[in-house]
Coordinates of C-alpha atoms in Angstrom, one line a residue:
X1 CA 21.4 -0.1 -2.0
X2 CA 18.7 2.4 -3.2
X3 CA 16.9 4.5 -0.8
X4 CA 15.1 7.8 -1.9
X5 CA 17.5 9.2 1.6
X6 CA 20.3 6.7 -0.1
X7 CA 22.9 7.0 2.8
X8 CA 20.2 6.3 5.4
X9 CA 20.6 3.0 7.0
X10 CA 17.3 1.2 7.0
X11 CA 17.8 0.5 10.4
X12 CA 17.0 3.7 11.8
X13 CA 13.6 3.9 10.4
X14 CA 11.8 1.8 13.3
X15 CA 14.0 3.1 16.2
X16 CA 13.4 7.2 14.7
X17 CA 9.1 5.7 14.8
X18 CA 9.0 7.3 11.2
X19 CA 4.8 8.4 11.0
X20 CA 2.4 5.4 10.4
X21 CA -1.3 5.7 9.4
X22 CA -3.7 3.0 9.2
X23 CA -4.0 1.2 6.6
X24 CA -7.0 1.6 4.2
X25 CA -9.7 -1.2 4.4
X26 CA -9.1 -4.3 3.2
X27 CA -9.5 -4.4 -0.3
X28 CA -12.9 -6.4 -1.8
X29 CA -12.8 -9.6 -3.7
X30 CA -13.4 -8.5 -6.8
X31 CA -9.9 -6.8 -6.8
X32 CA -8.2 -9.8 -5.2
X33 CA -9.0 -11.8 -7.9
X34 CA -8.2 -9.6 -10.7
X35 CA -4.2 -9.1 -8.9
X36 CA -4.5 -13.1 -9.0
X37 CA -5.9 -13.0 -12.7
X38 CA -3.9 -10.0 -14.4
X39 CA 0.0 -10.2 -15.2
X40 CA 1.4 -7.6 -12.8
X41 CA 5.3 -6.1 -13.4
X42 CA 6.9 -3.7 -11.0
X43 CA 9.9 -2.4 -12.9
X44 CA 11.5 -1.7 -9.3
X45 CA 12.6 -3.6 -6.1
X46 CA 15.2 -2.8 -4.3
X47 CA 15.6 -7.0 -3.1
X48 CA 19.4 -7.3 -4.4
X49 CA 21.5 -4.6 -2.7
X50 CA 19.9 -5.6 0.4
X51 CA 20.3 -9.5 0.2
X52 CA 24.4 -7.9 -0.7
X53 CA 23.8 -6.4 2.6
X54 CA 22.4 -9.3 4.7
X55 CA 21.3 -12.4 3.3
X56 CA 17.6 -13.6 3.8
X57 CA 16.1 -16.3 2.1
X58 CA 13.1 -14.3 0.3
X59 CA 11.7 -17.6 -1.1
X60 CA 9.8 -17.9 2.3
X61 CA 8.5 -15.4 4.4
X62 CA 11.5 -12.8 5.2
X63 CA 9.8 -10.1 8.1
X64 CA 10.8 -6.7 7.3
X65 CA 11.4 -7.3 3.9
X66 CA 8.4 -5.9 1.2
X67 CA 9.4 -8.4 -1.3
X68 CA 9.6 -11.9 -0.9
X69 CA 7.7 -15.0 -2.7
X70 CA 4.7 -15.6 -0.1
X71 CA 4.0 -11.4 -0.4
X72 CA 4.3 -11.4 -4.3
X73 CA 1.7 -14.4 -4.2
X74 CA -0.6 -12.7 -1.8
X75 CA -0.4 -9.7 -4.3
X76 CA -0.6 -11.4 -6.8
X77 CA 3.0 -10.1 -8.8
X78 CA 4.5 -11.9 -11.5
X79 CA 7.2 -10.3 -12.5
X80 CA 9.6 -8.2 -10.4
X81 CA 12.2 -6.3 -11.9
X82 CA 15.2 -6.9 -9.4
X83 CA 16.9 -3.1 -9.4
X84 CA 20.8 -3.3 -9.8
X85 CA 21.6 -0.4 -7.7
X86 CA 25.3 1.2 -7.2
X87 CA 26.2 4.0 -5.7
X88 CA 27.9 7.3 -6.9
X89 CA 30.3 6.4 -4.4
X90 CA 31.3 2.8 -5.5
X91 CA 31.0 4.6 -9.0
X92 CA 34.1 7.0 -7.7
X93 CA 35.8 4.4 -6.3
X94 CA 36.1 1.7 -8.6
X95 CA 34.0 -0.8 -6.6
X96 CA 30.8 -1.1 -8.7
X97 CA 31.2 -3.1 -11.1
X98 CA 32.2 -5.3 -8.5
X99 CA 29.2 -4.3 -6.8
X100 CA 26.8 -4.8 -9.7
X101 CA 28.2 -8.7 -10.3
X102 CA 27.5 -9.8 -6.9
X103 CA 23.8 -8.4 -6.9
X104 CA 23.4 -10.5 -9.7
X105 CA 24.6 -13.4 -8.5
X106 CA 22.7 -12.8 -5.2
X107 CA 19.1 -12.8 -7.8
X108 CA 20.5 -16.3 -9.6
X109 CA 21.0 -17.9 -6.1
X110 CA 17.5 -17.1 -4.7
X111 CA 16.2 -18.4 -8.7
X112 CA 18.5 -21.6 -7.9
X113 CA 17.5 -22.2 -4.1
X114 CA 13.7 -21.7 -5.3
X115 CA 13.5 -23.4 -9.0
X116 CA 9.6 -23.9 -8.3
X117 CA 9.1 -20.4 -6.8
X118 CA 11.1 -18.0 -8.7
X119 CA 12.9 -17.4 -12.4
X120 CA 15.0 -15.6 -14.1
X121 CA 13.4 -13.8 -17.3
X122 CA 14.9 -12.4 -19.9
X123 CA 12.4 -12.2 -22.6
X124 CA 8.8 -10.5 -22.3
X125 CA 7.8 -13.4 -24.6
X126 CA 8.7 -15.9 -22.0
X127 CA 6.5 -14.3 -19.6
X128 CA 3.4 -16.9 -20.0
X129 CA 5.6 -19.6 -19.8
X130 CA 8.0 -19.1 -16.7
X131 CA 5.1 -18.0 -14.6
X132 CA 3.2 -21.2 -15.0
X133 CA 3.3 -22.9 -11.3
X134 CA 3.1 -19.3 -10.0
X135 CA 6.8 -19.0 -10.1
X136 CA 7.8 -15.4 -9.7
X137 CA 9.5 -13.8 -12.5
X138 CA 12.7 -11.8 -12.0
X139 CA 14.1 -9.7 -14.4
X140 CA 16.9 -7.3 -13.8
X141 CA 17.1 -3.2 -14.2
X142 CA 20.4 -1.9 -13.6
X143 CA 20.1 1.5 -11.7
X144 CA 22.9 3.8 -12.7
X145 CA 25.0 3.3 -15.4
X146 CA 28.4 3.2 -13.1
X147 CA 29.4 0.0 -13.4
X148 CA 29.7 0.1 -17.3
X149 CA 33.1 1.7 -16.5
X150 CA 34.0 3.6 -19.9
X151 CA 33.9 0.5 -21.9
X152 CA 30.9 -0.3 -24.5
X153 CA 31.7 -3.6 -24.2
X154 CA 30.2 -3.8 -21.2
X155 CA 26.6 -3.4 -22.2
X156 CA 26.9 -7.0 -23.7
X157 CA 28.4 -8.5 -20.5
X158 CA 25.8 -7.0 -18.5
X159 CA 22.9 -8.1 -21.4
X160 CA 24.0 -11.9 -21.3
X161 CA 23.8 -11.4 -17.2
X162 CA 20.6 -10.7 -17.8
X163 CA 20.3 -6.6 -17.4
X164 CA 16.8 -5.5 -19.5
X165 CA 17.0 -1.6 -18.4
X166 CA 19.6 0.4 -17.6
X167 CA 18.7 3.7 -15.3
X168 CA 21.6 6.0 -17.2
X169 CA 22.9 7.9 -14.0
X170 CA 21.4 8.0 -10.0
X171 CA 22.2 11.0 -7.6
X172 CA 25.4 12.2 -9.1
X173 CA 26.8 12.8 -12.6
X174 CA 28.8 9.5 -14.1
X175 CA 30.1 9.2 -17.6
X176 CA 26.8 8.5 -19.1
X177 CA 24.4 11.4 -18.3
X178 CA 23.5 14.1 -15.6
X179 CA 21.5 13.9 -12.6
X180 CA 18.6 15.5 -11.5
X181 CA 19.8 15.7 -8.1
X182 CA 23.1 17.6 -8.7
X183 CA 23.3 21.1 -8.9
X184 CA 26.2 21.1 -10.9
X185 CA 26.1 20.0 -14.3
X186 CA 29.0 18.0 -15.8
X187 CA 27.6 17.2 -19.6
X188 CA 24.5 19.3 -20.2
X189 CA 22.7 16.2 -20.9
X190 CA 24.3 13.0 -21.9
X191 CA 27.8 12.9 -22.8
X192 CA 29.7 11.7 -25.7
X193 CA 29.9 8.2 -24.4
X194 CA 26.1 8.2 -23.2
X195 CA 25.0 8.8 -26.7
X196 CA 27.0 5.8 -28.1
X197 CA 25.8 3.8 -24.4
X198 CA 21.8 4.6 -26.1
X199 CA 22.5 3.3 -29.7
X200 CA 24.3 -0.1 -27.9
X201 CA 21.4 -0.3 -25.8
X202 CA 19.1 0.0 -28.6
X203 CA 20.9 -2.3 -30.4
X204 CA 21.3 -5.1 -27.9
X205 CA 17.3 -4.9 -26.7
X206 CA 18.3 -2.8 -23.4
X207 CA 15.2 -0.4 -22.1
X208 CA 16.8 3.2 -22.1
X209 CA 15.3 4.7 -18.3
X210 CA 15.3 8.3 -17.9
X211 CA 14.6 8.0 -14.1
X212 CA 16.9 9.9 -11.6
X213 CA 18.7 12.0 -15.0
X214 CA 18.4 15.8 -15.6
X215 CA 15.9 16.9 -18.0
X216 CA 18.7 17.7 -20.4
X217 CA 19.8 14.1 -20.4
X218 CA 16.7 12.7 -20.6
X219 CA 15.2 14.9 -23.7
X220 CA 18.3 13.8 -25.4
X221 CA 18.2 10.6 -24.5
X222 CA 14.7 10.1 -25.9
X223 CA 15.4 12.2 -29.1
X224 CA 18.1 9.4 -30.0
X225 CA 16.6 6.3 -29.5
X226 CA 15.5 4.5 -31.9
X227 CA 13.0 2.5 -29.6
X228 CA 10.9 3.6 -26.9
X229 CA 12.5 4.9 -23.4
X230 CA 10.7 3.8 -20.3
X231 CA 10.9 6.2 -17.1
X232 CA 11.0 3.0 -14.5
X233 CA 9.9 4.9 -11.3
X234 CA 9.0 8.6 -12.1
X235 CA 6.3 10.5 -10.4
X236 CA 4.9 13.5 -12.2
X237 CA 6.6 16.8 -11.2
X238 CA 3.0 18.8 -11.4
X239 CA 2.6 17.7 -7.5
X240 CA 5.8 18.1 -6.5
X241 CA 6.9 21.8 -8.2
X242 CA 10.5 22.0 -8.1
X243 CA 11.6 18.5 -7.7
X244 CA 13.7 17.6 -10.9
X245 CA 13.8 13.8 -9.8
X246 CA 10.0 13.6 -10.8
X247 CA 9.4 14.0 -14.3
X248 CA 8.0 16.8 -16.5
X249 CA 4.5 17.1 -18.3
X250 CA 6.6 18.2 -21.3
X251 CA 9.6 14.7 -21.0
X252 CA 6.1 12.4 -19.9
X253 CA 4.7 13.6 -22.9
X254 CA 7.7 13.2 -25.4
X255 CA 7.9 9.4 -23.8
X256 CA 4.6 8.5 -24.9
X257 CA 4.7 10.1 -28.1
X258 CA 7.7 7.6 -28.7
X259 CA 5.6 4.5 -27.7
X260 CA 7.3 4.4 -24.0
X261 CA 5.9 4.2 -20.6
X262 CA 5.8 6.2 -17.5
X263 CA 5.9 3.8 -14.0
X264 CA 4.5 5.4 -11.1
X265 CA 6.7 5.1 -7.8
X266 CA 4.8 4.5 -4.1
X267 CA 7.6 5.9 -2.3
X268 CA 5.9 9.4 0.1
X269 CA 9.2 11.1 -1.3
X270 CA 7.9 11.2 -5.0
X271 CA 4.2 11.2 -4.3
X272 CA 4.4 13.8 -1.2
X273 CA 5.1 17.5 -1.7
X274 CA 7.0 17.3 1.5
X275 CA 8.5 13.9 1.1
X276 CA 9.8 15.6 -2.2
X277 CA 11.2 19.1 -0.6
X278 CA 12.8 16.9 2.3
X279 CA 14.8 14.4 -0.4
X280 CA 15.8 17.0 -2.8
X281 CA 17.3 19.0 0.3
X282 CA 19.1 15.7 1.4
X283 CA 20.8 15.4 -1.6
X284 CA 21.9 18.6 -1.2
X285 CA 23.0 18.4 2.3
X286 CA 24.9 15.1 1.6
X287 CA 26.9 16.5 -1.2
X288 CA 27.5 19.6 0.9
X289 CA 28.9 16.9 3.5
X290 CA 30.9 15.0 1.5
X291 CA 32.7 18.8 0.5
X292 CA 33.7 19.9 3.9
X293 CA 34.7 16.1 4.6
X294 CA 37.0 16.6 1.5
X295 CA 38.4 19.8 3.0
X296 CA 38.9 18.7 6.4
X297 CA 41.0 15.7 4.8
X298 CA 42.9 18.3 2.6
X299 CA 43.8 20.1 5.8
X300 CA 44.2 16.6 7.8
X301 CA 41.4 17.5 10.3
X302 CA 39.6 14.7 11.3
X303 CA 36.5 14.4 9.1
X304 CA 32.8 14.3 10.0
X305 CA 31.1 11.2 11.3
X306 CA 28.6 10.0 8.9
X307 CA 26.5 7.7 10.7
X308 CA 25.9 10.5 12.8
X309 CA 25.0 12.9 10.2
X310 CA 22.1 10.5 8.5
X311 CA 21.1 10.0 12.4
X312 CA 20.3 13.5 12.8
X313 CA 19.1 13.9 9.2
X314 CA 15.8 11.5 9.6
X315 CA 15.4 12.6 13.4
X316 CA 15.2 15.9 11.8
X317 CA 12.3 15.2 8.6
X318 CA 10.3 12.4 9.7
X319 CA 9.0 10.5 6.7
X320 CA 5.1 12.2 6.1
X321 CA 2.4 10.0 6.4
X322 CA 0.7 9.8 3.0
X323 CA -2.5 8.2 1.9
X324 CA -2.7 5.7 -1.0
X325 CA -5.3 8.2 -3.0
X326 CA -1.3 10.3 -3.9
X327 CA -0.7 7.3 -5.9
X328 CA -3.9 7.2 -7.1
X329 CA -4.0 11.0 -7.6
X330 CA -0.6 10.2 -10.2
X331 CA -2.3 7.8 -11.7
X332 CA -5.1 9.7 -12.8
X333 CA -3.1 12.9 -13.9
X334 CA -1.2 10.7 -16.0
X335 CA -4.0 9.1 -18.0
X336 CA -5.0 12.4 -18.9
X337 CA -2.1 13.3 -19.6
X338 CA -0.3 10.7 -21.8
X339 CA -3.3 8.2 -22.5
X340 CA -3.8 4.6 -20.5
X341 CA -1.3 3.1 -22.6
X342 CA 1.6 4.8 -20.9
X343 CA 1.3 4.6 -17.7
X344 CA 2.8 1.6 -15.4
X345 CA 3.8 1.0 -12.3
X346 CA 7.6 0.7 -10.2
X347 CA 7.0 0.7 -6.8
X348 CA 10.5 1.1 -5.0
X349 CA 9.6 -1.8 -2.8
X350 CA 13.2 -2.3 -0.1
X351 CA 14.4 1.1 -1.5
X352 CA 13.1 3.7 0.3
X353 CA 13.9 2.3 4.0
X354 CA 9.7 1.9 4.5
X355 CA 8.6 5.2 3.8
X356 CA 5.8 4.1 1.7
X357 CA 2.0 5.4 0.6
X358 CA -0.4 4.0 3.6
X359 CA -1.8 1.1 1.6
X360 CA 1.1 -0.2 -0.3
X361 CA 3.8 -1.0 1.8
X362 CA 4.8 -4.5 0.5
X363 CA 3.9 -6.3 -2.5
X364 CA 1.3 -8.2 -1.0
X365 CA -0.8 -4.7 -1.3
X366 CA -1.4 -4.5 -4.8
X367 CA -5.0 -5.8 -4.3
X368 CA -5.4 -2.2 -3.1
X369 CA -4.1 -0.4 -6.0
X370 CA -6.2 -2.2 -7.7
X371 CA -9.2 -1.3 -5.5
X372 CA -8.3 1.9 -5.6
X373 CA -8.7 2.0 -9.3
X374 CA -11.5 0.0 -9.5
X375 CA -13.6 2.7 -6.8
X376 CA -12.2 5.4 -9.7
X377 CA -14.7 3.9 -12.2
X378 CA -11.0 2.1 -14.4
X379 CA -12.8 -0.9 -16.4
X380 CA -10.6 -4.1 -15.7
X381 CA -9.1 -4.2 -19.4
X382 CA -7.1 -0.7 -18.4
X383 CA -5.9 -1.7 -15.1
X384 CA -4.6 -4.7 -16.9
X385 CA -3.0 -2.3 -18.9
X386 CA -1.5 -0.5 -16.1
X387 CA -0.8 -3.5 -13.8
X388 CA 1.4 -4.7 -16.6
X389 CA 0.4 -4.8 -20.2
X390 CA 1.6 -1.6 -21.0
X391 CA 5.2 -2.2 -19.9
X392 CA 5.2 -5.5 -21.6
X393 CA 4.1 -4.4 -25.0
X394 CA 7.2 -1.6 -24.6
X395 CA 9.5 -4.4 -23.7
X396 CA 8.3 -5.8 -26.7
X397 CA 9.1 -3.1 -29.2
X398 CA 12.6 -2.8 -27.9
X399 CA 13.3 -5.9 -28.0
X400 CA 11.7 -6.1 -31.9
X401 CA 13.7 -3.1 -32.5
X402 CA 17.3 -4.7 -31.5
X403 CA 15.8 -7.2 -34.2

């Protein structure tokens, strides 16, 4: 399962009492009824690796969860791009295609058990039709390329599964692309087989995501698609200096110039300078971990305990309280930046084990995002745009372009 601390078990964060602030008011009417009114896509929930994990029935209220159908109704979501998520790990050990299968099958179940609640979409031209009844819509975003093995093949197994994006590589380098959180860097950008994985994607109608790779990757990435490239939960790098994982002025800019769309994550590790320093130093200490563990096992010393080590990790960087107006904040720089018709929204809802912008911890929250917007002087035909449009007309175009 995705977490922005990906080895942390989401269990921890109650008992380690993680910093809470209190919530903004609640927001006003006129914003409820424009979540109700507008078409709003998140292009990522973490929902499937954790229902892999432990079942919970997310067509009725599931506590603890931030996604399930009563929240998306009181938020007012439609469509809910069900993230895909595998591991470097599972990628290393063979396990995730495996891995990837079941996640999907666990997102056809929940559409099966709820028929009148929930459906699978595939199309953004289906969009008006599935959500009639206020079913919620669930397309699926694979996150990291792993389990396309080495075989091209693949991308049309996974497209007639349903898969609408693919996120090209997650915390360590696979055979697609490098990551922005490894120091070492295997390809230099995308490797031989990632630039034949973009032209399949193009072809099939697949949305190219640059989120999670190295700048390299990523620039070459959008230079050879054909379509438009979505980043599907990237927050600007001008707040968080340093922090590959968020994305450049310079790669934001290149993605609009293409027609693509930027979608702004509410996890405190992309928004917050020090949620930011403390993940790209876990990454680092995790891999540095995963070394000596290696060299203990070479030496057949007893390796270290790992539940242990992500114990002592969140004990030791507290998740910082964060108000919504960081969202907000990346909202506005990238308007200015790359114009209103670029900018979106992926949330990271059950991925980053609750550490979450005071505001918008579950979907039911949107209401204040919109708010938010709305107190920022945005005229209602822009947040629309943001809320949703702008991802769906991108959708659009890739899908015309596999045409």
């Amino acid at each position: 399962m995705h977490r922005t601390l990906p080895f942390l078990l989401l269990a921890l964060v109650p008992a380690l009492g993680f910093a809470q602030s209190p919530s903004p008011p609640a927001a006003s009417d006129a914003a409820r009824a424009l979540a109700q009114d507008a078409v709003i896509v998140d292009t990522h929930i973490d929902a499937p690796g954790m229902l892999t994990d432990r079942w919970m029935d997310l067509g009725v209220d599931a506590p603890g969860r931030e996604f399930d159908y009563p929240k998306s109704r009181a938020g007012g979501l439609d469509v809910a791009f069900m993230s895909i998520y595998t591991s470097a790990k599972q990628d290393d050990d063979g396990t995730a295609w495996q891995a990837a299968n079941e996640m999907i099958d666990s997102v056809e179940a929940l559409a099966q058990r709820h028929p009148d609640r929930f459906a699978l979409l595939r199309s953004p031209g289906d969009v008006d039709r599935l959500r009639a009844g206020n079913r919620v819509l669930l397309p699926l975003g694979m996150e990291n390329g792993a389990p396309l093995g080495d075989d091209l093949a693949n991308l049309q197994f996974f497209f007639d599964r349903g898969v609408r994006y693919i996120t090209l590589a997650h915390s360590a380098a696979n055979r697609i692309a490098d990551s922005s959180y490894a120091a070492e860097r295997r390809w230099n950008g995308l490797s031989p087989f990632g630039r034949e994985v973009v032209a399949e994607m193009n072809r099939l109608g697949i949305m190219v995501d640059v989120s999670h790779v190295s700048d390299e990757a990523a620039r070459e990435a959008i230079a050879l698609s054909t379509v438009p490239v979505i980043a599907s939960h990237s927050a600007f790098r001008h707040f968080t200096p340093g922090f590959e994982r968020n994305i450049s002025d310079e790669l934001a800019k290149s993605i609009a110039d293409r027609g693509g769309v930027v979608q702004i994550p509410f996890g405190t590790a992309f928004v917050d300078p020090q949620g930011a320093a403390d993940t790209q130093a876990h990454f680092r200490a995790i891999n540095e971990f995963h070394r000596k563990n290696a060299e203990l096992r070479a030496a057949g010393k007893p390796a270290q305990d790992r539940a242990a080590f992500d114990a002592a990790w969140a004990e030791a960087h507290p998740a910082p309280s964060t108000p919504i107006d960081a969202v907000l904040d990346q909202i506005d720089y990238a308007v200015q930046l790359i114009g209103i018709d670029h900018v979106g929204i992926g949330s990271d809802f059950d991925g980053v084990g609750g550490e979450l912008v005071d505001g918008l911890r579950t979907v039911a929250d949107f209401p204040n995002l919109i708010d938010g917007l709305q107190a920022r002087g945005y005229q209602e035909a822009d947040i629309r745009k943001i809320l949703g449009g702008n991802l769906l007309r991108v959708w659009a175009a890739i899908e015309a372009g596999a045409r």
